[in-house]
Coordinates of N, CA and C and ligand atoms in Angstrom, one line a residue:
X2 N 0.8 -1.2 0.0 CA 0.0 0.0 0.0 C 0.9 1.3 0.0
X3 N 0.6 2.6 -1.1 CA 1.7 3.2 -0.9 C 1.1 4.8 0.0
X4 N 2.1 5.2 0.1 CA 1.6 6.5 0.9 C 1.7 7.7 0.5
X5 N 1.7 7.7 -0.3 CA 1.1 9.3 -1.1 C -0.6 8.6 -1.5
X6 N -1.5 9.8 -1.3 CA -2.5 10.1 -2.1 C -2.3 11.0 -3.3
X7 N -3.5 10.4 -4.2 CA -3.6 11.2 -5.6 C -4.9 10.7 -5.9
X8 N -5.5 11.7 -7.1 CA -6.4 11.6 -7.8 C -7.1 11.0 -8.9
X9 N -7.6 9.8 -9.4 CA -8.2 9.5 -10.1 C -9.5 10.1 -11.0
X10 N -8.9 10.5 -11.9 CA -10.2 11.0 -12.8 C -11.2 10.5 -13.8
X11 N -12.4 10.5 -13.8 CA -12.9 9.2 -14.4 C -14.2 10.3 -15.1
X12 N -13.5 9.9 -16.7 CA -14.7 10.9 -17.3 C -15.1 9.3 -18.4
X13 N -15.9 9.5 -18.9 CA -16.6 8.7 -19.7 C -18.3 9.8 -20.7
X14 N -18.5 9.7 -21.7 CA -19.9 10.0 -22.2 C -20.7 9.4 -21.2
X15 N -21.8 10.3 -20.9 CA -23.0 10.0 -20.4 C -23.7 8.7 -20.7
X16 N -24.3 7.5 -20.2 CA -24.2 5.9 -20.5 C -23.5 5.3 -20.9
X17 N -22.3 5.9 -20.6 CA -21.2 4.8 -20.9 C -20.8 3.8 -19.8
X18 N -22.0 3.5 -18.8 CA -21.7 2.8 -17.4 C -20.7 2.9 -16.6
X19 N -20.4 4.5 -16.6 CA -19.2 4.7 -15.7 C -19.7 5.2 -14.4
X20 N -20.5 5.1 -14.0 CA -21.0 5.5 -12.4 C -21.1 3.9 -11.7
X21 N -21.7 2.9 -12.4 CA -22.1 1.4 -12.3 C -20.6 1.2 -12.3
X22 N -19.8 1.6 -12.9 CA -18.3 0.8 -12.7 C -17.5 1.7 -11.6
X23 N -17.5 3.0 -11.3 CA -16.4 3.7 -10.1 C -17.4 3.2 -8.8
X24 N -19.1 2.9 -8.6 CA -19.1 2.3 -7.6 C -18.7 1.6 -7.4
X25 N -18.9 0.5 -7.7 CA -18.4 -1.0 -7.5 C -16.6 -0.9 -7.3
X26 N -16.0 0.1 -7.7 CA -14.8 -0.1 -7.2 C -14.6 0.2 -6.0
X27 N -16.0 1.4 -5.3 CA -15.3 2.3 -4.1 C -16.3 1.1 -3.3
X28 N -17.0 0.4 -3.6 CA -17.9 -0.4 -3.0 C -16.3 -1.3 -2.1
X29 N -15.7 -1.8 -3.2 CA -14.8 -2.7 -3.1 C -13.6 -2.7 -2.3
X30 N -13.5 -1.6 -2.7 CA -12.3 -0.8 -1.9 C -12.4 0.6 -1.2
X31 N -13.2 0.0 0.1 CA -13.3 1.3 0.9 C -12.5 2.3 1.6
X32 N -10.9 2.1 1.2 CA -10.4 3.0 1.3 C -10.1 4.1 0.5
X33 N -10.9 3.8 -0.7 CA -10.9 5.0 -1.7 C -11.9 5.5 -1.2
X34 N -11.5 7.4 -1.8 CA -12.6 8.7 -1.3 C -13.3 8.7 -2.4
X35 N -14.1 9.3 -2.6 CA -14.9 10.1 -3.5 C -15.3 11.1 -3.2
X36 N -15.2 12.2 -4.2 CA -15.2 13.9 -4.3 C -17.1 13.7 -4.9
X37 N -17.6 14.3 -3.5 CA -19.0 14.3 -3.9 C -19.0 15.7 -5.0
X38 N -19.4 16.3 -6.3 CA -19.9 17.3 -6.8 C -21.1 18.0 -6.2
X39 N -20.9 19.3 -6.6 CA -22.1 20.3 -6.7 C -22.8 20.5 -7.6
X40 N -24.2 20.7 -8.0 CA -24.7 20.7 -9.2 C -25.9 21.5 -8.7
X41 N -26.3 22.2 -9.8 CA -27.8 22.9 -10.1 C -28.7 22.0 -10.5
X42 N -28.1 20.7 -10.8 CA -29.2 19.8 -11.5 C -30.2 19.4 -10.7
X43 N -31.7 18.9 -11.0 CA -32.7 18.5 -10.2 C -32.2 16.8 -9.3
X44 N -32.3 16.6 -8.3 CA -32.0 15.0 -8.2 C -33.0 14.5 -8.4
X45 N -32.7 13.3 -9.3 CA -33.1 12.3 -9.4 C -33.7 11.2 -8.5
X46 N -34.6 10.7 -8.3 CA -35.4 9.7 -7.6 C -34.2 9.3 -6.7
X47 N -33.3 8.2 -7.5 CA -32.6 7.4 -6.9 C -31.4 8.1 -6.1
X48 N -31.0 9.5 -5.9 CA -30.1 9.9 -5.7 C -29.8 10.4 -4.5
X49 N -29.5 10.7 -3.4 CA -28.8 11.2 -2.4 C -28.2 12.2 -2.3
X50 N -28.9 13.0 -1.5 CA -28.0 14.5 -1.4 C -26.8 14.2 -0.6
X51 N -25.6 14.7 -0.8 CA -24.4 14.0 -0.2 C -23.7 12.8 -0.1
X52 N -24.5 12.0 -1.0 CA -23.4 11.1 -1.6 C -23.5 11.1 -3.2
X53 N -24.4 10.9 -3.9 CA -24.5 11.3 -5.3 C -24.0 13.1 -5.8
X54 N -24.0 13.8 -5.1 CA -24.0 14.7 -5.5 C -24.6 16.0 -4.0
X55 N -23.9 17.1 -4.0 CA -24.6 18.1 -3.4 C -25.1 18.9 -4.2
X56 N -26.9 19.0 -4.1 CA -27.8 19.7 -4.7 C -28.2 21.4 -4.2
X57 N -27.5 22.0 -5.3 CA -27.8 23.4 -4.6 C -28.2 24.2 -5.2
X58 N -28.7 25.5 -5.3 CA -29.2 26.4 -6.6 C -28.6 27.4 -6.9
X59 N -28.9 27.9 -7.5 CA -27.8 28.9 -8.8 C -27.4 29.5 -8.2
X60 N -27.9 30.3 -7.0 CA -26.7 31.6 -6.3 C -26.2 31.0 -5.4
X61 N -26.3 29.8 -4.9 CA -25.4 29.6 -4.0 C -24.2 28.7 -4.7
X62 N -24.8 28.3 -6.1 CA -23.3 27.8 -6.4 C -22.2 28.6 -7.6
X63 N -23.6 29.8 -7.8 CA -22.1 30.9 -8.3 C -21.6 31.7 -7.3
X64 N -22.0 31.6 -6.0 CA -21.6 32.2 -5.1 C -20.0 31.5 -4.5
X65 N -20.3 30.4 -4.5 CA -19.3 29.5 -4.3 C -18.0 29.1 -5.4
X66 N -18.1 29.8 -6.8 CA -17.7 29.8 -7.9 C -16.9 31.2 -7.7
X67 N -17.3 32.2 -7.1 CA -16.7 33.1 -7.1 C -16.4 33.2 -5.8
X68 N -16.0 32.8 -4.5 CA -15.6 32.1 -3.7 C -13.8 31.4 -3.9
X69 N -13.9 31.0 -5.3 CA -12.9 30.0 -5.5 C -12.9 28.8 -4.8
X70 N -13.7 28.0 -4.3 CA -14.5 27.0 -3.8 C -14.4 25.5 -4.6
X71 N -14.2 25.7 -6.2 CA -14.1 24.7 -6.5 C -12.9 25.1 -7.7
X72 N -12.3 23.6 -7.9 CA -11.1 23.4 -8.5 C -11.6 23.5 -10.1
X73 N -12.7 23.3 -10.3 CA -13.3 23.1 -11.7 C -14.5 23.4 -11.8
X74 N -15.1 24.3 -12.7 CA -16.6 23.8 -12.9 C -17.2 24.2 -14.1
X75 N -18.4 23.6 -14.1 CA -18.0 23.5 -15.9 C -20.1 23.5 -16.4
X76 N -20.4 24.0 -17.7 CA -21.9 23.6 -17.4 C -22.0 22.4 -18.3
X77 N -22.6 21.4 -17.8 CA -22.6 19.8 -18.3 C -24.2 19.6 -18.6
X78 N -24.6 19.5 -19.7 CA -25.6 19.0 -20.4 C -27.1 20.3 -20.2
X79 N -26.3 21.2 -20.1 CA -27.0 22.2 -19.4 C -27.6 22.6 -18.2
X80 N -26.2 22.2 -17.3 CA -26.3 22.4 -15.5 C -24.7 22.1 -15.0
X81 N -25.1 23.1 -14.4 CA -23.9 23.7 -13.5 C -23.2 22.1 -12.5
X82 N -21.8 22.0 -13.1 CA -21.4 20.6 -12.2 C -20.3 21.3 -11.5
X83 N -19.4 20.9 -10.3 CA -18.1 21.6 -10.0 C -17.4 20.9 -8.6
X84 N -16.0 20.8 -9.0 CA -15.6 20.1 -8.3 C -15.1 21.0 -6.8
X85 N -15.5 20.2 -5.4 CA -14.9 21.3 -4.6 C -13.1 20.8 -4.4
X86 N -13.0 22.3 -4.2 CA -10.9 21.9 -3.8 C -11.0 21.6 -2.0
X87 N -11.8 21.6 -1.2 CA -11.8 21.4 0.1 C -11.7 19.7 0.2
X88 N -12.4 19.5 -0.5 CA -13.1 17.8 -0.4 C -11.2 17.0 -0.9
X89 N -10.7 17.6 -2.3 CA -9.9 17.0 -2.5 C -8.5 17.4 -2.2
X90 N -8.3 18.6 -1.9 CA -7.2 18.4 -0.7 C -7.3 18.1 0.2
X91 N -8.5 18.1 1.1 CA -8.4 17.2 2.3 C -7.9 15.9 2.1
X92 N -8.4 15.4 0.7 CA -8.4 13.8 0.6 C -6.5 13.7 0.4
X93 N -6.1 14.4 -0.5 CA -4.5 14.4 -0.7 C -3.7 14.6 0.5
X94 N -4.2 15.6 1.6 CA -3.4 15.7 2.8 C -3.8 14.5 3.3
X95 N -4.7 13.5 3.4 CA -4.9 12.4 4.2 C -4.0 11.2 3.3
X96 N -2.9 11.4 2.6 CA -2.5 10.3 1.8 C -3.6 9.3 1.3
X97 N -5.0 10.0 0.5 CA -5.7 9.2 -0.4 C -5.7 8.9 -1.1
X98 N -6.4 8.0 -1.8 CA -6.8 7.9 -3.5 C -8.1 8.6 -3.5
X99 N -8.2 9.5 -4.1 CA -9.5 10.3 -4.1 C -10.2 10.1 -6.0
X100 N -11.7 9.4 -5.7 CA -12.1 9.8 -7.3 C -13.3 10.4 -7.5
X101 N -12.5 11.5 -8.4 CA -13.7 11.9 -9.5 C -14.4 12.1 -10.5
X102 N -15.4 11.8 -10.4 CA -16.8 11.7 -11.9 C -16.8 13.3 -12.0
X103 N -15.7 13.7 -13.5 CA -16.1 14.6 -14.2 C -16.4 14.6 -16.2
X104 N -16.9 15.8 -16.6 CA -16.6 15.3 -18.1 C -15.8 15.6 -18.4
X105 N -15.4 15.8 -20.2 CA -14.0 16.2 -20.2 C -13.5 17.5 -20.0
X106 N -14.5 18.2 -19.8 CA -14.2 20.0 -19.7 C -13.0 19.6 -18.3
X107 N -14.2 18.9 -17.1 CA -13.3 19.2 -16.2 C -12.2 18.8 -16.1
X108 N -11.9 17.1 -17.0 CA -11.2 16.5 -16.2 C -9.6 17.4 -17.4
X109 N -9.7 18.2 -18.4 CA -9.1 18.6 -18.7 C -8.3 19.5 -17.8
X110 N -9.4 20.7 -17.3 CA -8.8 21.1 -16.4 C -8.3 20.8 -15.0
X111 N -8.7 19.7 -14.8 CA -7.9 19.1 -13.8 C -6.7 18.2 -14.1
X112 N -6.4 18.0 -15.1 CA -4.8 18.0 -15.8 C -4.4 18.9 -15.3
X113 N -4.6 20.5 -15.7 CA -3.4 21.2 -16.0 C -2.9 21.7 -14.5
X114 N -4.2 21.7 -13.6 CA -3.6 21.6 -12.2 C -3.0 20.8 -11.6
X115 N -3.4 19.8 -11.6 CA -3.0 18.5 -11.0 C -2.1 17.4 -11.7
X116 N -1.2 17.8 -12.6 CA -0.6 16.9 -13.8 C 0.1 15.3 -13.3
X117 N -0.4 15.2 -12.0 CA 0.2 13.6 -11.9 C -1.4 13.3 -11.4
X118 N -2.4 13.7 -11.5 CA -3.8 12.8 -11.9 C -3.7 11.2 -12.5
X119 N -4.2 10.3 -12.5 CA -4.7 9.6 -13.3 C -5.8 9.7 -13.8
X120 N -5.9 9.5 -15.1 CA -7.0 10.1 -15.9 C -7.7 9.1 -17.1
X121 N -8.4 8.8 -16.5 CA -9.4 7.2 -17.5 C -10.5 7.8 -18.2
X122 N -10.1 7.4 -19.4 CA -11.5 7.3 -19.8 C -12.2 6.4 -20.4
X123 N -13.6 6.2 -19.7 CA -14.3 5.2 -20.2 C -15.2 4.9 -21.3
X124 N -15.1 3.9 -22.2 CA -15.2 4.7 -23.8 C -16.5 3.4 -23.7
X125 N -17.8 3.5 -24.4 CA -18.5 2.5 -24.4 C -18.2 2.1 -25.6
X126 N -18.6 0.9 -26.1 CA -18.0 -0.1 -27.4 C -19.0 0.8 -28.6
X127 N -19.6 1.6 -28.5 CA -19.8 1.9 -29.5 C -20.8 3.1 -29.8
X128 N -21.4 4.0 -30.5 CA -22.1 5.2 -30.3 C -23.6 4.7 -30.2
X129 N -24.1 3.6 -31.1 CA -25.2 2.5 -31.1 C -25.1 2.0 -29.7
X130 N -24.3 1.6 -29.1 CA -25.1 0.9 -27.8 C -25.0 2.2 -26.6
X131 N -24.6 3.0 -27.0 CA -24.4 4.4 -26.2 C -26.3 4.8 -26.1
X132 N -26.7 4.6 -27.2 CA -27.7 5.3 -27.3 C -28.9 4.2 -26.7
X133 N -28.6 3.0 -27.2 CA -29.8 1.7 -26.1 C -29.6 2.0 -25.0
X134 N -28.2 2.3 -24.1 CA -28.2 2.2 -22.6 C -29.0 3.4 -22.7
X135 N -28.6 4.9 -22.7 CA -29.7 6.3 -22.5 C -31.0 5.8 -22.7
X136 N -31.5 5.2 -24.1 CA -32.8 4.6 -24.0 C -33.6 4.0 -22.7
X137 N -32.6 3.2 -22.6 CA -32.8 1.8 -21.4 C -33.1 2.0 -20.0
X138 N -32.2 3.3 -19.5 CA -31.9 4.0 -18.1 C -33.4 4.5 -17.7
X139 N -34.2 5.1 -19.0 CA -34.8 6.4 -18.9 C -35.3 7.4 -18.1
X140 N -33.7 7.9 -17.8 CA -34.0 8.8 -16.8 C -33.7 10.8 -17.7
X141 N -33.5 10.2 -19.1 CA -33.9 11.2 -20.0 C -34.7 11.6 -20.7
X142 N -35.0 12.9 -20.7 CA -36.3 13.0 -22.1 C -35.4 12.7 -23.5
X143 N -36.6 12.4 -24.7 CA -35.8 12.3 -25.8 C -34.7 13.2 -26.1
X144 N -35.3 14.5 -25.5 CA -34.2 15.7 -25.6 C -33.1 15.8 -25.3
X145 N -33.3 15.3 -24.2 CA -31.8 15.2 -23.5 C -31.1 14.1 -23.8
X146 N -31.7 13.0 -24.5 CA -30.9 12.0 -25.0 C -29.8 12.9 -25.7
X147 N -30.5 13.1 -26.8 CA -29.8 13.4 -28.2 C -28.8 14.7 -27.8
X148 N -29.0 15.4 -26.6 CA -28.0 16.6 -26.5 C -26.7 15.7 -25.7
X149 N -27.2 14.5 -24.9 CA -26.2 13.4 -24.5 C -25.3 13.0 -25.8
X150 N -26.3 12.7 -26.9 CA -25.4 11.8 -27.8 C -24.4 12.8 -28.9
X151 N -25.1 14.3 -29.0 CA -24.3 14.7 -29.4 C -22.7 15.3 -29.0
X152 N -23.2 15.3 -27.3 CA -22.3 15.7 -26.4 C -21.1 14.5 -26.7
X153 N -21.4 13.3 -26.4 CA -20.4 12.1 -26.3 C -19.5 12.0 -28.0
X154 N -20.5 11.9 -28.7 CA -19.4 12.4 -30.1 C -18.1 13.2 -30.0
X155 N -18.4 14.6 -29.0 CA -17.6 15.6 -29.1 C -16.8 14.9 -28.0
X156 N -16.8 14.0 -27.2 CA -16.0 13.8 -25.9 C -15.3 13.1 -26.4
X157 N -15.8 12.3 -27.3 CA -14.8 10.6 -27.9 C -13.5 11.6 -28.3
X158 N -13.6 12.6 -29.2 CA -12.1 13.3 -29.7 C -11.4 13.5 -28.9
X159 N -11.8 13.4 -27.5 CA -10.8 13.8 -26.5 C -10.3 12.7 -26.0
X160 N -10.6 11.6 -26.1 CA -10.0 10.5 -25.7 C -8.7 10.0 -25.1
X161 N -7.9 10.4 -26.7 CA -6.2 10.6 -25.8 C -5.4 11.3 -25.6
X162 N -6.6 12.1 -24.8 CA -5.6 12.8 -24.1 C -5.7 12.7 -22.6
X163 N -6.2 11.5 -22.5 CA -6.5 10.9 -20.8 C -4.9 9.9 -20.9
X164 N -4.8 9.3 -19.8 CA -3.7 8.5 -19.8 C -3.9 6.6 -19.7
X165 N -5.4 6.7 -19.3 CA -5.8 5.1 -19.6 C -7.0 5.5 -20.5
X166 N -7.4 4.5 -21.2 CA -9.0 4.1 -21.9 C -9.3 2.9 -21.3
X167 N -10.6 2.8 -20.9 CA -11.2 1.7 -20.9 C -12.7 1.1 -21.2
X168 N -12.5 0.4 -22.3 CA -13.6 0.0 -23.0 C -14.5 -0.7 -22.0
X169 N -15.8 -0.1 -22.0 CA -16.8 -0.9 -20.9 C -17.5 -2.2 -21.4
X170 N -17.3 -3.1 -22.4 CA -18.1 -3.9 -23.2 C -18.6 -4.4 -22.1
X171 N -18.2 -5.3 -21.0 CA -18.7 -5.8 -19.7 C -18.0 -5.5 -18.8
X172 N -19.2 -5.3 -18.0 CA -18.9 -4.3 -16.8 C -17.7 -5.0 -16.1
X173 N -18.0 -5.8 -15.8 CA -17.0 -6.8 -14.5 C -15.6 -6.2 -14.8
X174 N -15.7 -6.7 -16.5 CA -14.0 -6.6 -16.9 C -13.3 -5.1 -16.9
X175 N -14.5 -4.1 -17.3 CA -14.0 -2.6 -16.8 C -13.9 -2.2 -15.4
X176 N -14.5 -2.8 -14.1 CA -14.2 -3.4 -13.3 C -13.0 -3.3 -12.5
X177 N -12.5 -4.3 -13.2 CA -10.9 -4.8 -13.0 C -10.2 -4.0 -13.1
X178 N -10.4 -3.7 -14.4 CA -9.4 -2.9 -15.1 C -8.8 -1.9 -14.6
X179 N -10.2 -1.2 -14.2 CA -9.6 0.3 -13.1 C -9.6 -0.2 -12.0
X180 N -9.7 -1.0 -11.4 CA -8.8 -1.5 -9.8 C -7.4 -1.5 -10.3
X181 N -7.4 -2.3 -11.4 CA -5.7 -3.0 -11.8 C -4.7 -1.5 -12.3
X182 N -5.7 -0.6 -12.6 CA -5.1 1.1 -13.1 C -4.5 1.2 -11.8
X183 N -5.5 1.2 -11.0 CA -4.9 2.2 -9.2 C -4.1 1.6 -8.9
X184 N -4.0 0.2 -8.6 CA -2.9 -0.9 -8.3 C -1.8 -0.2 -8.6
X185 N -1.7 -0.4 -9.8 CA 0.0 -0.4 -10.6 C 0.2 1.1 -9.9
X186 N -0.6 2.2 -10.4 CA -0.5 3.6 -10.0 C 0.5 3.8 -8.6
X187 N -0.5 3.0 -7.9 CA -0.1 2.9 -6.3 C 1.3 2.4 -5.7
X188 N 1.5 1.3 -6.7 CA 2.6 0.7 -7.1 C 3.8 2.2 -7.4
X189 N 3.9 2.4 -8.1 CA 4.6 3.4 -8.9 C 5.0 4.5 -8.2
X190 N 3.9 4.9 -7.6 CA 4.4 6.0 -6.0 C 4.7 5.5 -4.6
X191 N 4.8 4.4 -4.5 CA 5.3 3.8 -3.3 C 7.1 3.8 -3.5
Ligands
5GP13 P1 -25.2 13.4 -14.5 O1 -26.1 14.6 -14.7 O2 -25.7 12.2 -15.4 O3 -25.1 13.0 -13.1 O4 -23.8 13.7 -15.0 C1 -23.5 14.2 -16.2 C2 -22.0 14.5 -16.4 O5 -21.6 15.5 -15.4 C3 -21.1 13.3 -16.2 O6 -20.4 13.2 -17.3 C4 -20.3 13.7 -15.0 O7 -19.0 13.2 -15.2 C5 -20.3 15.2 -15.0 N1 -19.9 15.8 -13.8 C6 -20.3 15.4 -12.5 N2 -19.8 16.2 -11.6 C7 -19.0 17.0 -12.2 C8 -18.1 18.1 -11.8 O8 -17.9 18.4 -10.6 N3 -17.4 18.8 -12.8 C9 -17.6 18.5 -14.1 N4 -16.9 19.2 -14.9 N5 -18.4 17.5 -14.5 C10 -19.1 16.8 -13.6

């Protein structure tokens, strides 16, 4: 186990099963953090204020924006997402593995800050099954499908400029994969 903490960043297109795959990791391994976000977005049925996400409204989170409050923030699918810097330096002074679910706006800019990040992206096997899962989930209107699918088009170009890819065809094996990323990672800084 090594003793430096750092950051894992985990962008993927929207249905690319990358929320189903970073739980199951932190499920796994509860000594990884996760950087809850702030968002203007409405929650969702299934979601948890404070662990899915902190749900807050527009002046309090451009209030917090202009604060300098967060390390990144960006508007994602048309709502305010943003990463706080309290959550994740706390996690780095604690020698963590801290991960975050951003897209690629953020996780770009959280390169240029943070340049020893690890930085995954999770690519689904194809733009056709990208669009069955959004179907499938339905936790979108058709509208916001198609602003999903045109969004993930534009993200796929950014692909390599993350430092892993990983294809989600089955989950288990994407899974692994990013356990087996942190491992070596971990490895590397020890
Ligand atoms: P959803 O609305 O489905 O929860 O998330 C949509 C997108 O917002 C996902 O791609 C997720 O990575 C991104 N996202 C979540 N939190 C943040 C954040 O703090 N900053 C940025 N830039 N994107 C975020």
């Amino acid at each position: 186990m090594s003793n430096s903490g750092f950051l894992v960043v985990v962008t993927a297109p929207s249905g690319s099963g990358k929320t189903t795959i970073y739980r199951e990791v932190l499920r796994k391994n509860p000594e990884l953090v996760f950087s809850v976000s702030y968002t203007t977005r409405k929650r969702r049925p299934s979601e948890i204020h404070g662990r899915d996400y902190y749900f807050i409204d527009r002046k309090t989170f451009d209030r917090m924006a202009a604060d300098g409050k967060f390390i990144e923030w960006a508007v994602v699918h048309g709502e305010l997402k943003g990463t706080e810097r309290a959550q994740v330096e706390r996690c780095l002074m604690k020698m963590k593995v801290c991960i975050l679910d951003v897209d690629v706006q953020g996780a770009l800019n959280i390169m240029n800050e943070y340049p020893d990040a690890v930085t995954i992206f999770i690519e689904p096997p194809s733009i056709e099954e990208l669009e069955k899962r959004l179907r499938k989930r339905k936790t979108e209107s058709e509208e916001q499908i198609l602003v999903r699918l045109r969004d993930a088009e534009n993200e796929l170009a950014y692909r390599n400029r993350f430092k892993y890819i990983v294809v989600n065809d089955i989950a288990e094996n994407a899974i692994r994969k990013v356990e087996e990323i942190i491992t070596q990672e971990r490895k590397a800084r020890s």
